PDB file of C-alpha atoms in Angstrom:
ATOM      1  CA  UNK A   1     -14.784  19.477  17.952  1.00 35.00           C
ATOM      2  CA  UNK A   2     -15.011  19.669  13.886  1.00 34.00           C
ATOM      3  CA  UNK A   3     -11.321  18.725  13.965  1.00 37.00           C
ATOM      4  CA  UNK A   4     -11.967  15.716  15.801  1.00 36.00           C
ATOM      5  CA  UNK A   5     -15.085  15.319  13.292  1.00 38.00           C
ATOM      6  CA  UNK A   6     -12.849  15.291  10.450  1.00 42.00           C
ATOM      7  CA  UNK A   7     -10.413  12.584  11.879  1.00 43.00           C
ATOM      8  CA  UNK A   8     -13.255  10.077  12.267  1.00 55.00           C
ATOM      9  CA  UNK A   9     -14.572  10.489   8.622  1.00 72.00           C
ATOM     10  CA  UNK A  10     -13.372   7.581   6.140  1.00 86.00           C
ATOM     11  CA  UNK A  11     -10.828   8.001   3.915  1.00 94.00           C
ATOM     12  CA  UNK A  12     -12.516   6.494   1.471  1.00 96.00           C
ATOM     13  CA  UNK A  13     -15.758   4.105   0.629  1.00 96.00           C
ATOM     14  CA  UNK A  14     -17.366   2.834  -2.157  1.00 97.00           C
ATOM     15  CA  UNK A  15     -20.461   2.058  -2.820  1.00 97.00           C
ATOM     16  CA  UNK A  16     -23.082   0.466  -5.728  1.00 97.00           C
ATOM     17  CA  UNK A  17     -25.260   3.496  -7.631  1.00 96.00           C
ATOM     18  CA  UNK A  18     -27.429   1.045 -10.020  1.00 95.00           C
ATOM     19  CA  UNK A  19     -26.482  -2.813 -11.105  1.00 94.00           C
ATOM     20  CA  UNK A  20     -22.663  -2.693 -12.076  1.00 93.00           C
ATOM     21  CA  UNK A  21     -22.234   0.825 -11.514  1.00 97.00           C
ATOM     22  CA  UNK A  22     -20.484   2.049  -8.228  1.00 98.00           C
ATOM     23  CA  UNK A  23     -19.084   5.385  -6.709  1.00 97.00           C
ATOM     24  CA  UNK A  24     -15.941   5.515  -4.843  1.00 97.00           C
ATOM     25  CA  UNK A  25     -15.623   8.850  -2.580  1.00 96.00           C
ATOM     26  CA  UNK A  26     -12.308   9.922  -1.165  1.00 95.00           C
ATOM     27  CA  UNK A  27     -12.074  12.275   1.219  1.00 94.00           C
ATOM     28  CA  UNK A  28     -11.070  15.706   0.057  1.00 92.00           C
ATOM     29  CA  UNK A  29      -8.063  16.657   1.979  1.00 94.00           C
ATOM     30  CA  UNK A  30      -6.726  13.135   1.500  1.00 93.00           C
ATOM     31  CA  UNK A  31      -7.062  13.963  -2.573  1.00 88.00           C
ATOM     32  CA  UNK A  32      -5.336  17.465  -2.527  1.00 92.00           C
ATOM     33  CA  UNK A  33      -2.471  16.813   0.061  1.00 94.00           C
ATOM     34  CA  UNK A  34      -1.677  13.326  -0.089  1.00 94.00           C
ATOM     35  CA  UNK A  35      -1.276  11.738  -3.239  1.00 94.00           C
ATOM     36  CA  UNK A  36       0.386   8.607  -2.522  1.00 95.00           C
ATOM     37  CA  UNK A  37      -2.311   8.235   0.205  1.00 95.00           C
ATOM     38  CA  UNK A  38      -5.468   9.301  -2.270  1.00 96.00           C
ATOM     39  CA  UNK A  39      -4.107   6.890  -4.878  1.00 96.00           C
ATOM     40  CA  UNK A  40      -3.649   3.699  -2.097  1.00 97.00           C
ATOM     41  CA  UNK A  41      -7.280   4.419  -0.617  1.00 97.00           C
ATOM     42  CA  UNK A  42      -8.501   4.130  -4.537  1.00 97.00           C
ATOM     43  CA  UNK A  43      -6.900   1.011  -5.233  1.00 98.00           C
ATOM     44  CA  UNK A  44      -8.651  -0.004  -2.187  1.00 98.00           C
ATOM     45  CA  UNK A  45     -12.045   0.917  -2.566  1.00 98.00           C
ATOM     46  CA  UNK A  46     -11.600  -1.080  -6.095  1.00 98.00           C
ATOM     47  CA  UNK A  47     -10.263  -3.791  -4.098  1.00 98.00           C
ATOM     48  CA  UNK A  48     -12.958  -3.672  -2.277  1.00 98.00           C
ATOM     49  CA  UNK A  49     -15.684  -3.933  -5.684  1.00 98.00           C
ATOM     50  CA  UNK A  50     -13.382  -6.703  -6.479  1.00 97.00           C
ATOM     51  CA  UNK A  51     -12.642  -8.530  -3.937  1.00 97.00           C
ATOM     52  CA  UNK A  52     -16.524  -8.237  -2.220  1.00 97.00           C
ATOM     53  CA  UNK A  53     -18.812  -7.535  -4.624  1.00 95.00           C
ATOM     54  CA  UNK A  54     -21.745  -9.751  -2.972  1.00 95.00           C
ATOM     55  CA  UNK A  55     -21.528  -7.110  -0.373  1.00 96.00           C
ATOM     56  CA  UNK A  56     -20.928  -4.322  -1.662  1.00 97.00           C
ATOM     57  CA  UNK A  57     -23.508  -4.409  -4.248  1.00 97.00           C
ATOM     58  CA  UNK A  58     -25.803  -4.487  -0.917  1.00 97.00           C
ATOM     59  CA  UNK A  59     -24.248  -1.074  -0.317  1.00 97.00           C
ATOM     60  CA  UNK A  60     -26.393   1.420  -1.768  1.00 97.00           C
ATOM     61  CA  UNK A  61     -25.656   5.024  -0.395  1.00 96.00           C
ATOM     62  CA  UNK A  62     -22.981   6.756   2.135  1.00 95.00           C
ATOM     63  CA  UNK A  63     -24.901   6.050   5.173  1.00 95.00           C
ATOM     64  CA  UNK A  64     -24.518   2.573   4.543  1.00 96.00           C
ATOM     65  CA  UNK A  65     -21.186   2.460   3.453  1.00 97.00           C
ATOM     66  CA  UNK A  66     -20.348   4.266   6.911  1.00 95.00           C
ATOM     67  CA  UNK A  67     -22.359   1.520   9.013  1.00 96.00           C
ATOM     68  CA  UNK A  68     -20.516  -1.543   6.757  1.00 96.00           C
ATOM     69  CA  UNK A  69     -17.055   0.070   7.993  1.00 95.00           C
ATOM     70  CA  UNK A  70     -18.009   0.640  11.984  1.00 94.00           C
ATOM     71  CA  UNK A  71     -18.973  -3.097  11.897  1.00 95.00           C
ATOM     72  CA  UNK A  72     -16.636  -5.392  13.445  1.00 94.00           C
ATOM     73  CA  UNK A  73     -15.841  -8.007  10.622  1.00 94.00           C
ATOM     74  CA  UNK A  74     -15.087  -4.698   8.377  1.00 96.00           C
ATOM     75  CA  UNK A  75     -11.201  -4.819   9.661  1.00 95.00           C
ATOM     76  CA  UNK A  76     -10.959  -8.444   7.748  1.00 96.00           C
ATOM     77  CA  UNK A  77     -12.205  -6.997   4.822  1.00 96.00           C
ATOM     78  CA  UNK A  78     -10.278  -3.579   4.917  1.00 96.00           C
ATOM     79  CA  UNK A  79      -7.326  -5.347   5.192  1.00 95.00           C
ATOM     80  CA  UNK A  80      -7.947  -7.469   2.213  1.00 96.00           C
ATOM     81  CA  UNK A  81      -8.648  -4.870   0.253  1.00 97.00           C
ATOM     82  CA  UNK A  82      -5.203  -2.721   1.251  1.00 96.00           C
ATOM     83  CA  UNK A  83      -3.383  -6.396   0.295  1.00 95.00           C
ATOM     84  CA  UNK A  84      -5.267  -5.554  -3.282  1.00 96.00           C
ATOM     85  CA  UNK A  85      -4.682  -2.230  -3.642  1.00 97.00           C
ATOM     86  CA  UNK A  86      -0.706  -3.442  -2.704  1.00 96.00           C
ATOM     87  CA  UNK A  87      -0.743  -6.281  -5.186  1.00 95.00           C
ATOM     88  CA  UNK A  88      -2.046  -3.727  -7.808  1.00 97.00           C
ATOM     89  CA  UNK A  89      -0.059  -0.705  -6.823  1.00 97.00           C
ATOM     90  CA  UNK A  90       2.965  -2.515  -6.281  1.00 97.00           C
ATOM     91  CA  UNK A  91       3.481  -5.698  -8.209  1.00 96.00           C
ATOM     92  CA  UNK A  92       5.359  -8.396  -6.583  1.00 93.00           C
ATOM     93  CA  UNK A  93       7.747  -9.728  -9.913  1.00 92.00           C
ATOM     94  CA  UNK A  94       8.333  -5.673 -10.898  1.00 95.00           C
ATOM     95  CA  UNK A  95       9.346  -4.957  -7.448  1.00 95.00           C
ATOM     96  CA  UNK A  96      11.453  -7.480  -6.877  1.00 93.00           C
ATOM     97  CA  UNK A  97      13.131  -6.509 -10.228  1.00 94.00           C
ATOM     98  CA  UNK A  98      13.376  -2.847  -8.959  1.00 96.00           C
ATOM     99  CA  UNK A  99      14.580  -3.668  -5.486  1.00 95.00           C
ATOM    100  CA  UNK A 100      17.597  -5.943  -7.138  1.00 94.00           C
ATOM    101  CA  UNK A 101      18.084  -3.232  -9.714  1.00 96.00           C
ATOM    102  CA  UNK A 102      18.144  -0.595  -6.996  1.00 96.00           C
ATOM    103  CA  UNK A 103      19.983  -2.286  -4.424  1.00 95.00           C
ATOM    104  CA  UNK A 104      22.793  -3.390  -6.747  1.00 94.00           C
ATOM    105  CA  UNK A 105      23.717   0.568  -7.625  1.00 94.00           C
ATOM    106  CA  UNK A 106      23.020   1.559  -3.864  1.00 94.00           C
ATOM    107  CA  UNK A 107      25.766  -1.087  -2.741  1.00 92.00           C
ATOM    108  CA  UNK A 108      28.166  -0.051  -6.010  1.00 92.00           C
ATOM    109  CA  UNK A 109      27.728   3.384  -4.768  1.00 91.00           C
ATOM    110  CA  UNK A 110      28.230   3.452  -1.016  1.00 88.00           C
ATOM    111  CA  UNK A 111      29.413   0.074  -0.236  1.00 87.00           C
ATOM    112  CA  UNK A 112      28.915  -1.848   3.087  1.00 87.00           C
ATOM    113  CA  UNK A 113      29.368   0.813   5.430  1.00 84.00           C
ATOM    114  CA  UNK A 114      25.674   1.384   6.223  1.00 89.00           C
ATOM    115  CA  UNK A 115      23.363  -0.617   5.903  1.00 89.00           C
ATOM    116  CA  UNK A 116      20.300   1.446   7.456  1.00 90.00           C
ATOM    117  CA  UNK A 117      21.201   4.271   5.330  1.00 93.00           C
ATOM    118  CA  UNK A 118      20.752   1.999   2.099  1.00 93.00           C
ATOM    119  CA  UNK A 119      17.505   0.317   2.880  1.00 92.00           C
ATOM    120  CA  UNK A 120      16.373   3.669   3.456  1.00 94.00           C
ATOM    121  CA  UNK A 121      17.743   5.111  -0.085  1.00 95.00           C
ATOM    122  CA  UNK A 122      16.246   1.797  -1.169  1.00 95.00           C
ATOM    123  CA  UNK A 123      12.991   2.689  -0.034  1.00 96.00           C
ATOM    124  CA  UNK A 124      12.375   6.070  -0.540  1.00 96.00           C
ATOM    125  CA  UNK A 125      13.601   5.133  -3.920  1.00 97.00           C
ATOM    126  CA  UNK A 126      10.765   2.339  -4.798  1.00 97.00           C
ATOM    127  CA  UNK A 127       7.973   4.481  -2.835  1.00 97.00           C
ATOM    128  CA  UNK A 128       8.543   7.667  -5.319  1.00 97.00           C
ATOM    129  CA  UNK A 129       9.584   5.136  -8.250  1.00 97.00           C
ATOM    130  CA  UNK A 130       5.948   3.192  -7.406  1.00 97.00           C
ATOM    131  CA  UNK A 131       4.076   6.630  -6.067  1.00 96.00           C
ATOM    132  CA  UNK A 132       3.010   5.402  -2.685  1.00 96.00           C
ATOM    133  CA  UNK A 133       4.001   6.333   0.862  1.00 94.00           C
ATOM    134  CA  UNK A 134       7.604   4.771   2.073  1.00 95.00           C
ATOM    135  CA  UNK A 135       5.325   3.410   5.357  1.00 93.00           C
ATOM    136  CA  UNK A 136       3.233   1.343   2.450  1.00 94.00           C
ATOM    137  CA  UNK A 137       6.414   0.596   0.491  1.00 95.00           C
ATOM    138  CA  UNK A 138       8.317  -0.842   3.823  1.00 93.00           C
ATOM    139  CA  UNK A 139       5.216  -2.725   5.168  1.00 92.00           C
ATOM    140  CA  UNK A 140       5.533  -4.131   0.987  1.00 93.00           C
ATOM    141  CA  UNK A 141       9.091  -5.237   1.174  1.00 90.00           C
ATOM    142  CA  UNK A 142       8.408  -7.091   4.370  1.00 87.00           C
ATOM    143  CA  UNK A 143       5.900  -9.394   2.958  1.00 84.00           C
ATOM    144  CA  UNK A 144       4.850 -12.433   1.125  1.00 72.00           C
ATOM    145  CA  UNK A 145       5.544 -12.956  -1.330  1.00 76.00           C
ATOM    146  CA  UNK A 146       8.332 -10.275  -1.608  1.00 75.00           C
ATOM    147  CA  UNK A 147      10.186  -9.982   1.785  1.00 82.00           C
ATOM    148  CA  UNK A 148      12.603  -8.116   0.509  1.00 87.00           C
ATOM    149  CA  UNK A 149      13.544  -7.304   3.569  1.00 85.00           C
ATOM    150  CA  UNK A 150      15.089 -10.742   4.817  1.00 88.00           C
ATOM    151  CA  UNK A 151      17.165 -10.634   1.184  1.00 89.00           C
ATOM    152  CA  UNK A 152      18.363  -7.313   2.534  1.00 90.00           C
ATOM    153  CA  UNK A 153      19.770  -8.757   5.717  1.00 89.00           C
ATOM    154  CA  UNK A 154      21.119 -11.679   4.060  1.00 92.00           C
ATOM    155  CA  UNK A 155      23.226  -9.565   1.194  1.00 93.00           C
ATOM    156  CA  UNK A 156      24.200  -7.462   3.864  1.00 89.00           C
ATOM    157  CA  UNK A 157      25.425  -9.963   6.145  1.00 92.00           C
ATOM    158  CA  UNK A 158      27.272 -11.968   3.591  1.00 94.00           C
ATOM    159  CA  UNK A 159      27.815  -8.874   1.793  1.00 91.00           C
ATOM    160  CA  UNK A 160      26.427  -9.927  -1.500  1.00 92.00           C
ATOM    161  CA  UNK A 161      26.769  -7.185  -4.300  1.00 91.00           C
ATOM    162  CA  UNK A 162      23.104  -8.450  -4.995  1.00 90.00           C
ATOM    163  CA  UNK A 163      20.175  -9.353  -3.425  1.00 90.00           C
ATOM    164  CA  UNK A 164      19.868 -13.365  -3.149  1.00 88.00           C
TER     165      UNK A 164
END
């Protein structure tokens, strides 16, 4: 039962202590044994001062923090706020940089033999270069405005010793 508890809790949530002033609280476990996970849901939580301050200035304690998140239209505005903490955590025109840099020596190195074996060194490359989790570096490289991913397939299939 208090293991089941502990799954439901929020990672994180954020919410206005006076005019201007707000308190982001990440969960505990996240903070000591995830650190590419702790450091997403922070960008996010800022995201979400950002990004919906009208609301979350309405957001004055815990309690209402957890009822703004078990609402409905909270999905659209958690995933705006991951978008943020992406666009901050992982800038488009540096990653793109990285990813050409990186894919370039990967291709040098080990040729065209495997392709799913580079994307992979590619990835786990940019997630540890970047300090977030490869699932939120892959999701990254797949879209706008990056889509890194499509550049992949195309160098691969015309085997380009760069990424187009």
């Amino acid at each position: 039962p208090h293991r089941q508890k502990a799954l439901c809790r929020p990672a994180g949530l954020v919410f206005r202590r006076a005019p201007g002033a707000y308190t982001i609280v990440i969960d505990a476990e996240i903070a000591v044994s995830a650190p590419y996970y702790y450091r997403f849901t922070v960008a996010g939580e800022v995201g979400h001062i950002v990004l919906h301050h009208a609301l979350i200035d309405r957001i004055t304690s815990t309690e209402d923090a957890i009822q703004l998140q078990s609402q409905p239209r909270y999905k659209a505005l958690d995933r705006n706020a991951r978008w943020f903490a992406s666009a901050v955590l992982m800038p488009p025109d540096l990653l793109a940089r990285d990813a050409r840099d990186l894919y370039a020596s990967l291709v040098q190195r080990h040729a065209f033999a495997d392709p799913d074996m580079v994307k992979r060194r590619l990835v786990n490359a940019l997630n540890r270069r970047y300090q977030v989790s490869p699932s939120a570096m892959r999701y990254r490289l797949l879209h706008w405005p990056l889509e890194v991913a499509d550049a992949l397939a195309q160098a691969f299939r015309e085997r380009l010793p760069f990424l187009p």
